[in-house]
mmCIF file of C-alpha atoms in Angstrom:
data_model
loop_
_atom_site.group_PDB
_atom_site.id
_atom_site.type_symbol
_atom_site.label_atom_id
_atom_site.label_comp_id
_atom_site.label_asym_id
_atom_site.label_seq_id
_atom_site.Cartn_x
_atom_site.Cartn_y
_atom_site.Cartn_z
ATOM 1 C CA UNK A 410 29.827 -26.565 -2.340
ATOM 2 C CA UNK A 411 31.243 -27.713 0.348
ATOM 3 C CA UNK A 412 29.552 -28.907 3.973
ATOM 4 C CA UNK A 413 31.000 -29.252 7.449
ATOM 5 C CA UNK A 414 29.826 -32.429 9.239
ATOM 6 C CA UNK A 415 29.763 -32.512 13.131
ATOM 7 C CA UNK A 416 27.753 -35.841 14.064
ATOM 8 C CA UNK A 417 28.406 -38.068 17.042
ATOM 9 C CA UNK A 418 27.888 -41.270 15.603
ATOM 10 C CA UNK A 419 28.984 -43.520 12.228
ATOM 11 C CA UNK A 420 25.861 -43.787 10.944
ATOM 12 C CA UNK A 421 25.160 -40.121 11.099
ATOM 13 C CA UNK A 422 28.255 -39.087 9.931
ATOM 14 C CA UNK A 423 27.679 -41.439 6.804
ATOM 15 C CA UNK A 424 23.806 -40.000 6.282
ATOM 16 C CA UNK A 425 25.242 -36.104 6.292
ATOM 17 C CA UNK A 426 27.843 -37.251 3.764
ATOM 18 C CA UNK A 427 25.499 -38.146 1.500
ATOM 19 C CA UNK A 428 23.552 -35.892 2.068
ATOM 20 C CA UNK A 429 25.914 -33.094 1.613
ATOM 21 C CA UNK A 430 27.175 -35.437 -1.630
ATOM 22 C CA UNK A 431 23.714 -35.299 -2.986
ATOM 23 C CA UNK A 432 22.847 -31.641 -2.454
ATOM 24 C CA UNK A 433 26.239 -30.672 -4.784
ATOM 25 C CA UNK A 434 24.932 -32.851 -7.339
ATOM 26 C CA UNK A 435 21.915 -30.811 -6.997
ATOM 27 C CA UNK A 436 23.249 -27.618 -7.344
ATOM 28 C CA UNK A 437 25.768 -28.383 -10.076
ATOM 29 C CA UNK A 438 22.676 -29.223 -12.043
ATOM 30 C CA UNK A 439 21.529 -25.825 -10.921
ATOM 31 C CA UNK A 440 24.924 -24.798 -12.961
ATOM 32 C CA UNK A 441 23.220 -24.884 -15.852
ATOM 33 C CA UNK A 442 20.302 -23.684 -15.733
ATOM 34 C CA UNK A 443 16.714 -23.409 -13.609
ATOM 35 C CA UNK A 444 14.440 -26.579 -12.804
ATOM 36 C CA UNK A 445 11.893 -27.543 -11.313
ATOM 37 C CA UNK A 446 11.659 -30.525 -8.361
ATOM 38 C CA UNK A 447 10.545 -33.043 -10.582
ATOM 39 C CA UNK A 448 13.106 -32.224 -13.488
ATOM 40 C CA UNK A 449 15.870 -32.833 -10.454
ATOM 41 C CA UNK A 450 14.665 -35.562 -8.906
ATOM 42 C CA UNK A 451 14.036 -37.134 -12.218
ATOM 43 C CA UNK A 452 17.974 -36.648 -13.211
ATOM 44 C CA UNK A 453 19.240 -38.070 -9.993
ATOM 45 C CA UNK A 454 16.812 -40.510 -9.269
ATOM 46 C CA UNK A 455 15.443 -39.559 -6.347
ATOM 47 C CA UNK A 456 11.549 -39.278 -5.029
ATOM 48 C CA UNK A 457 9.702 -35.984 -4.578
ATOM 49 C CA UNK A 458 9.952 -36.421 -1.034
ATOM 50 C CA UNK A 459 13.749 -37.067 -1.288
ATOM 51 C CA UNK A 460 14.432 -34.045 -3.627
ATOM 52 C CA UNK A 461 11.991 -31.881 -1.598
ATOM 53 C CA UNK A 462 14.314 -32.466 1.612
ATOM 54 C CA UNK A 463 17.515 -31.397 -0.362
ATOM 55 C CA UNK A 464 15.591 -28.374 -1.805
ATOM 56 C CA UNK A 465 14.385 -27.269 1.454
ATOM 57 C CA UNK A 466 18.115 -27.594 3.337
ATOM 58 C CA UNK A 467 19.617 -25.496 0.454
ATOM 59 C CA UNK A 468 16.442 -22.912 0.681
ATOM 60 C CA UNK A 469 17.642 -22.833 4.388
ATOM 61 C CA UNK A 470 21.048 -22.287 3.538
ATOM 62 C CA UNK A 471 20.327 -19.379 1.188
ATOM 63 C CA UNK A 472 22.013 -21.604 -1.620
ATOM 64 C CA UNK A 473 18.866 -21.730 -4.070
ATOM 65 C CA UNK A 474 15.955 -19.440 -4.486
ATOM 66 C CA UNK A 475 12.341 -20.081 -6.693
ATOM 67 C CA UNK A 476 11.066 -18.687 -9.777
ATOM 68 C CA UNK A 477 7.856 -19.236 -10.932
ATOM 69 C CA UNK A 478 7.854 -21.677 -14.453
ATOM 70 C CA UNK A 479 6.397 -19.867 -17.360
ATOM 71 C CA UNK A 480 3.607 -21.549 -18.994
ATOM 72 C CA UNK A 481 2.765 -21.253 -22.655
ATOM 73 C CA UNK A 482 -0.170 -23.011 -22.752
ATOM 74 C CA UNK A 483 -3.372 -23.179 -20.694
ATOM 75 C CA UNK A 484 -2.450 -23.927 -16.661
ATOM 76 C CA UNK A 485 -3.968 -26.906 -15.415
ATOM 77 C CA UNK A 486 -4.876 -27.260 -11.968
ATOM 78 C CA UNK A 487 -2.956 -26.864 -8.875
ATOM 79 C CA UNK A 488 -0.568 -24.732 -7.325
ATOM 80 C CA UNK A 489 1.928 -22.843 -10.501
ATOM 81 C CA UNK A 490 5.282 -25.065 -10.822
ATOM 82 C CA UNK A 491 8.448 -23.445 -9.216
ATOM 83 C CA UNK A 492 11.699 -23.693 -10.867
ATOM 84 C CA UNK A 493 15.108 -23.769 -8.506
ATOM 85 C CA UNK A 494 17.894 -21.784 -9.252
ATOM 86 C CA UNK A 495 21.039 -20.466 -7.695
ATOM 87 C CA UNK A 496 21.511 -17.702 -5.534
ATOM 88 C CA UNK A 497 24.789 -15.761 -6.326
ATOM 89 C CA UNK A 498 26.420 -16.724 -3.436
ATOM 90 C CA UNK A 499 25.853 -20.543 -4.204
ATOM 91 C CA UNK A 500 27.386 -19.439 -7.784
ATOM 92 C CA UNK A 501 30.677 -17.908 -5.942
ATOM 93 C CA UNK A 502 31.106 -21.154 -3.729
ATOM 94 C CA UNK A 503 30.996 -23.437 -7.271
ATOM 95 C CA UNK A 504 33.155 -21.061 -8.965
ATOM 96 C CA UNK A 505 34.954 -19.265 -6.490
ATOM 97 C CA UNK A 506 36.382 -15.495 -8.442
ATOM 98 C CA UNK A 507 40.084 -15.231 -6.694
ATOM 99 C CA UNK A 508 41.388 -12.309 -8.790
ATOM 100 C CA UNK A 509 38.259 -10.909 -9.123
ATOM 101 C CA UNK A 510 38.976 -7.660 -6.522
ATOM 102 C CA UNK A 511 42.228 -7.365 -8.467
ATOM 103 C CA UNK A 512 41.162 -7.280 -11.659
ATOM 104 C CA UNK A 513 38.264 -4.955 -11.259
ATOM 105 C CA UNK A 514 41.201 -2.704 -9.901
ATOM 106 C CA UNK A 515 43.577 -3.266 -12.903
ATOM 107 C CA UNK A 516 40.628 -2.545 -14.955
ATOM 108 C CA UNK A 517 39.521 1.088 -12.663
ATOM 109 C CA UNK A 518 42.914 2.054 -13.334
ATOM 110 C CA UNK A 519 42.912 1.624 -17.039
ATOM 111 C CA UNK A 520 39.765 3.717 -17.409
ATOM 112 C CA UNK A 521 40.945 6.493 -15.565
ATOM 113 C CA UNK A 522 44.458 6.540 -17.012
ATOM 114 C CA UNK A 523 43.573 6.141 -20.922
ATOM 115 C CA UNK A 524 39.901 6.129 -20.646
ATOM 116 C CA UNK A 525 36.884 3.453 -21.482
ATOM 117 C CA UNK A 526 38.442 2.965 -25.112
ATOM 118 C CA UNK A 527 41.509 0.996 -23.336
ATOM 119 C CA UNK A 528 39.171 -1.026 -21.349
ATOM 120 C CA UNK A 529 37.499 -2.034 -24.883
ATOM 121 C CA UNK A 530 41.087 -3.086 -26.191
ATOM 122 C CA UNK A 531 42.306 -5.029 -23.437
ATOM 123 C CA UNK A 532 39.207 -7.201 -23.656
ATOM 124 C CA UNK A 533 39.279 -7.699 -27.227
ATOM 125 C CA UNK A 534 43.111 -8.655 -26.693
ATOM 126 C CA UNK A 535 42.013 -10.713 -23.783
ATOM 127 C CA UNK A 536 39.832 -13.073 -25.615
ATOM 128 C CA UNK A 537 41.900 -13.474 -28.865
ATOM 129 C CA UNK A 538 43.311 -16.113 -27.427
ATOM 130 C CA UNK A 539 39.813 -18.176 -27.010
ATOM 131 C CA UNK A 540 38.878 -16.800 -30.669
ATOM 132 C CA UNK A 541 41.814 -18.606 -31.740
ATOM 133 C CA UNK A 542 41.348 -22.133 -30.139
ATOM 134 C CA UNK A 543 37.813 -22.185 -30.831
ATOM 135 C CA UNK A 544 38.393 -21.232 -34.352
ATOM 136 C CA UNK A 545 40.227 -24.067 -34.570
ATOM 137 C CA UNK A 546 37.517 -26.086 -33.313
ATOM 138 C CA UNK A 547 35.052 -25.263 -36.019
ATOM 139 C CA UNK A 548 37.436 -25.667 -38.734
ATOM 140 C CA UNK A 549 35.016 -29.102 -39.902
ATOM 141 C CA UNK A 550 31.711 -27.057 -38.901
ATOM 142 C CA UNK A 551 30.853 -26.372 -42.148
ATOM 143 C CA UNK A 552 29.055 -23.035 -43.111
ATOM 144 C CA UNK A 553 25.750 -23.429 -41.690
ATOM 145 C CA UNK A 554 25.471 -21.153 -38.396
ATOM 146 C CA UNK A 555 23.078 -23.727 -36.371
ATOM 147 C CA UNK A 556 25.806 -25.903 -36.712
ATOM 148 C CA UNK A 557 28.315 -23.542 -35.948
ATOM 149 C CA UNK A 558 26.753 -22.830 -33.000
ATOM 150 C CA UNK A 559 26.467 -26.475 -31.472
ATOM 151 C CA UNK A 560 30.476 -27.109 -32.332
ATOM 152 C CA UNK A 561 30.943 -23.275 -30.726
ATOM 153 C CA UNK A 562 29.340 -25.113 -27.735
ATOM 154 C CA UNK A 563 31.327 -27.721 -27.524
ATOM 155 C CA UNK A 564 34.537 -25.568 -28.039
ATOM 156 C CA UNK A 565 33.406 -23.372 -24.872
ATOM 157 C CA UNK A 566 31.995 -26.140 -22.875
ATOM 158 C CA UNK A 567 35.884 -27.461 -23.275
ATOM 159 C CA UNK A 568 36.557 -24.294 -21.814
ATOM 160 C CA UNK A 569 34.809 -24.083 -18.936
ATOM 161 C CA UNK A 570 31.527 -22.407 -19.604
ATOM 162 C CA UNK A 571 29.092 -25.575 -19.867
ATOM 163 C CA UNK A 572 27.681 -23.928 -23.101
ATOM 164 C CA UNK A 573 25.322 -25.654 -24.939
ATOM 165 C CA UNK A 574 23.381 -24.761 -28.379
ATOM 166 C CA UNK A 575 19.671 -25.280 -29.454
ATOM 167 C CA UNK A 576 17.328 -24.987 -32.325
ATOM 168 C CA UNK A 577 14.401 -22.235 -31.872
ATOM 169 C CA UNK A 578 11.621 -21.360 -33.926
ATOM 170 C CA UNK A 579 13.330 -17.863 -34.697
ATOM 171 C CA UNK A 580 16.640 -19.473 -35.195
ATOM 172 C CA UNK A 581 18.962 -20.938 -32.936
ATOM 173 C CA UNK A 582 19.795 -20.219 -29.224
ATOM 174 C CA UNK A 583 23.516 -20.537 -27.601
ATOM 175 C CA UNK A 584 23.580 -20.315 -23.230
ATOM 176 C CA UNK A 585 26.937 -20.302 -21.364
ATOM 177 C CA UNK A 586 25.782 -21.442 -17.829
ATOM 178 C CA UNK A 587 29.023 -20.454 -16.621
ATOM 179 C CA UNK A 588 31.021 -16.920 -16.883
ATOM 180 C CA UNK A 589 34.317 -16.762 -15.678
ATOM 181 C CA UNK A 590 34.533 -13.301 -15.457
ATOM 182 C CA UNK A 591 31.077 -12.809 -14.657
ATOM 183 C CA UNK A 592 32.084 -10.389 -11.162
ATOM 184 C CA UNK A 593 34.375 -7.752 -13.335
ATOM 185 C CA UNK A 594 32.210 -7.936 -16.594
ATOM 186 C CA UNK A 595 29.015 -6.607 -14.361
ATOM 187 C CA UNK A 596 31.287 -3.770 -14.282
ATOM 188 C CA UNK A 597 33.157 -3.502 -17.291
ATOM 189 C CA UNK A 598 30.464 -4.313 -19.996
ATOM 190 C CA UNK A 599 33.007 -4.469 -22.407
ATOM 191 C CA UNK A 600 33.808 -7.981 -21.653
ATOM 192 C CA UNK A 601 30.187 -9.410 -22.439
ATOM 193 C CA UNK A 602 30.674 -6.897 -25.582
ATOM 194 C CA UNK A 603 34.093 -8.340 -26.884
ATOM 195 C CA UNK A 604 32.653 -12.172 -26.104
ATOM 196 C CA UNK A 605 29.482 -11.448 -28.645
ATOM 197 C CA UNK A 606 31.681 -9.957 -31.146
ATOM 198 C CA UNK A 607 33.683 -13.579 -30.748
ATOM 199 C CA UNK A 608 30.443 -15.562 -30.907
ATOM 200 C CA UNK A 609 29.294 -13.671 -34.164
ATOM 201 C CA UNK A 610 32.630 -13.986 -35.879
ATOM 202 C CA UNK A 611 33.026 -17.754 -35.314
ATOM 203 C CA UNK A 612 29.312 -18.165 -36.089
ATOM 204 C CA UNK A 613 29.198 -16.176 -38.944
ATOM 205 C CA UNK A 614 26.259 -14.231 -38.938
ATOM 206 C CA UNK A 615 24.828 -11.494 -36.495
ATOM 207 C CA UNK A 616 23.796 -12.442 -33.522
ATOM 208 C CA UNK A 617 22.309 -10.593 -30.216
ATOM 209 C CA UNK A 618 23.145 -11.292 -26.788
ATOM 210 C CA UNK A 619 19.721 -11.592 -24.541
ATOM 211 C CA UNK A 620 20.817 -11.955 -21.505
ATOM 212 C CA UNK A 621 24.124 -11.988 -19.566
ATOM 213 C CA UNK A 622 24.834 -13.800 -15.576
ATOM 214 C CA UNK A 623 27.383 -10.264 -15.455
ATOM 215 C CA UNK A 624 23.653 -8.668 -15.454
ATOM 216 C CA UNK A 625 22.124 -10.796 -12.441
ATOM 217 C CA UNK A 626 20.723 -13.548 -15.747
ATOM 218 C CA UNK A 627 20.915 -17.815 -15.235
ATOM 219 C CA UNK A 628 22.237 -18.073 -18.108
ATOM 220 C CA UNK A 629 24.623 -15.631 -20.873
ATOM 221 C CA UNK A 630 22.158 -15.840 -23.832
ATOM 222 C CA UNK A 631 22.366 -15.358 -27.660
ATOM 223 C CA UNK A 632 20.172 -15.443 -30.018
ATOM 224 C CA UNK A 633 21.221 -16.692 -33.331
ATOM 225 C CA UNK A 634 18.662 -15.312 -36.444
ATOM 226 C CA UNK A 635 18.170 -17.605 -39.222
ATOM 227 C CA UNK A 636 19.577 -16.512 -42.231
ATOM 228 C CA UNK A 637 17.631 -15.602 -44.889
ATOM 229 C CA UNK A 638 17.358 -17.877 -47.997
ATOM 230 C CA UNK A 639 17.862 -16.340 -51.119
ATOM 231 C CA UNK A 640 16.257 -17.743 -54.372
ATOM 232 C CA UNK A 641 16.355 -16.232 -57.980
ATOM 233 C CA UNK A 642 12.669 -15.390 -57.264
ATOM 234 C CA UNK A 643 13.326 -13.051 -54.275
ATOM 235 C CA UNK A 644 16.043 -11.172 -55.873
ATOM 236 C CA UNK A 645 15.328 -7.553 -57.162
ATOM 237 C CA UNK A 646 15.014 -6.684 -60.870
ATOM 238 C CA UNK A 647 18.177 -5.534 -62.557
ATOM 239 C CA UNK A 648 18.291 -2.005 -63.236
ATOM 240 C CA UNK A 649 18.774 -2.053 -67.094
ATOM 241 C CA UNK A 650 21.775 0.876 -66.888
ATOM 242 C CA UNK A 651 22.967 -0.847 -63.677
ATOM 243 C CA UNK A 652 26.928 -1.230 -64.810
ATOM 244 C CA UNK A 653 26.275 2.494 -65.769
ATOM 245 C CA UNK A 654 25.423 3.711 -62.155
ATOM 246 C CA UNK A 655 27.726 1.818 -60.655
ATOM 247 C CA UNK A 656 30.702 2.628 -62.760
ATOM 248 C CA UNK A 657 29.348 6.617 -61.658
ATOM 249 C CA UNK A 658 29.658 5.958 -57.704
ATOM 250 C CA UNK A 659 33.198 4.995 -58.072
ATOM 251 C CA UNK A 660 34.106 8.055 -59.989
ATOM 252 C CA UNK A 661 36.886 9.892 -57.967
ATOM 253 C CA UNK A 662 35.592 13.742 -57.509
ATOM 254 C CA UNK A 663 38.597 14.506 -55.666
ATOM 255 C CA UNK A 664 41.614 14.578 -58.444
#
């Protein structure tokens, strides 16, 4: 993110440069994920007042927007917090999408030449390659999917999708706060689709995708189930003829 300064003087030229140096530092914090004021001034050590300022030149600029914070618990007093994140055009600037146009056209012209099945194999081709080096990755991961997850995160952070993993009451949670091919995939699903496939085959288990940035999301989201623990207890009785009916459903009926 990028800012032009025009100033007459030193000493204002040197204020706008920081400035503009401190509002990037903002909003590649904004990279990964919402906040609130106080969680950003708190990471760069700044005041409320100093933070505010920032906020309110990149609410000017269209570069940020508000949410309002979810609250689990009962709301104390005062006005609801307000959580910063990035407007898509804030997102482009950071990550500017060159090919984008191009690729959405390669991708059109696949569809309507060998239809949407093509489009499915070219993106399961097209991220074999990131199966691969991840897999390697994980090789010392062990079995567990939690921690499969937090060495998948590393693995994609390497690659450039500041991924990190966390442990939920429902299971675990992995967020990409960067998509490469966010522009294309919120037209060609079958991106996101191939990538989940990825994330359950390297994790090992099913997982389910909650929420994607190709869809307009923060964050690319999936949710990782725990998996359920088996003890001799929990397993079904053995039918006593068992071998019998299973030797039965094998019988060929076709010779």
């Amino acid at each position: 993110m990028k800012y032009e300064v025009l100033v007459g003087n030193g000493a204002e030229a040197s204020a706008a440069v920081s400035d503009g140096r401190t509002r990037d530092r903002v909003a590649q914090l904004l990279r990964r994920g919402p906040a609130t004021a106080a969680e950003l001034g708190a990471q760069l050590g700044l005041s409320p007042a100093a933070i505010r300022k920032h906020l309110d030149a990149l609410l000017a600029d269209c570069l940020v927007e508000t949410r309002e914070v979810r609250r689990t618990g009962p709301r104390g007093r005062g006005r609801p917090a307000k959580a910063f994140v990035l407007t898509a055009a804030a997102r482009e600037d950071l990550n500017p999408h060159h090919y984008d146009n191009i690729a959405a056209a390669a991708l059109r012209w696949i569809a309507q030449n060998n239809g949407p099945q093509a489009v499915t194999a070219f993106a399961a081709s097209q991220i074999q390659a990131l199966e691969d080096r991840c897999s390697a990755a994980l090789e010392e991961a062990g079995t567990d999917p939690i921690a499969r997850a937090e060495a998948l995160a590393d693995a994609l952070t390497a690659e450039g999708y500041a991924a990190s993993a966390t442990t939920i009451a429902s299971g675990g949670q992995l967020c990409q706060h960067h998509c490469p091919v966010a522009h294309v995939a919120a037209e060609f699903p079958q991106l996101c689709d191939a990538e989940t496939e990825v994330i359950s085959r390297l994790i090992g288990t099913h997982v389910q995708r909650l929420a994607t940035i190709a869809h307009g999301d923060g964050v690319c989201t999936t949710h990782i189930p725990h998996r359920p623990a088996h003890t001799p207890s929990d397993r079904p009785a053995r039918h006593p003829k068992a071998d019998e009916m299973l030797s039965t459903t094998t019988v060929r009926t076709d010779t």
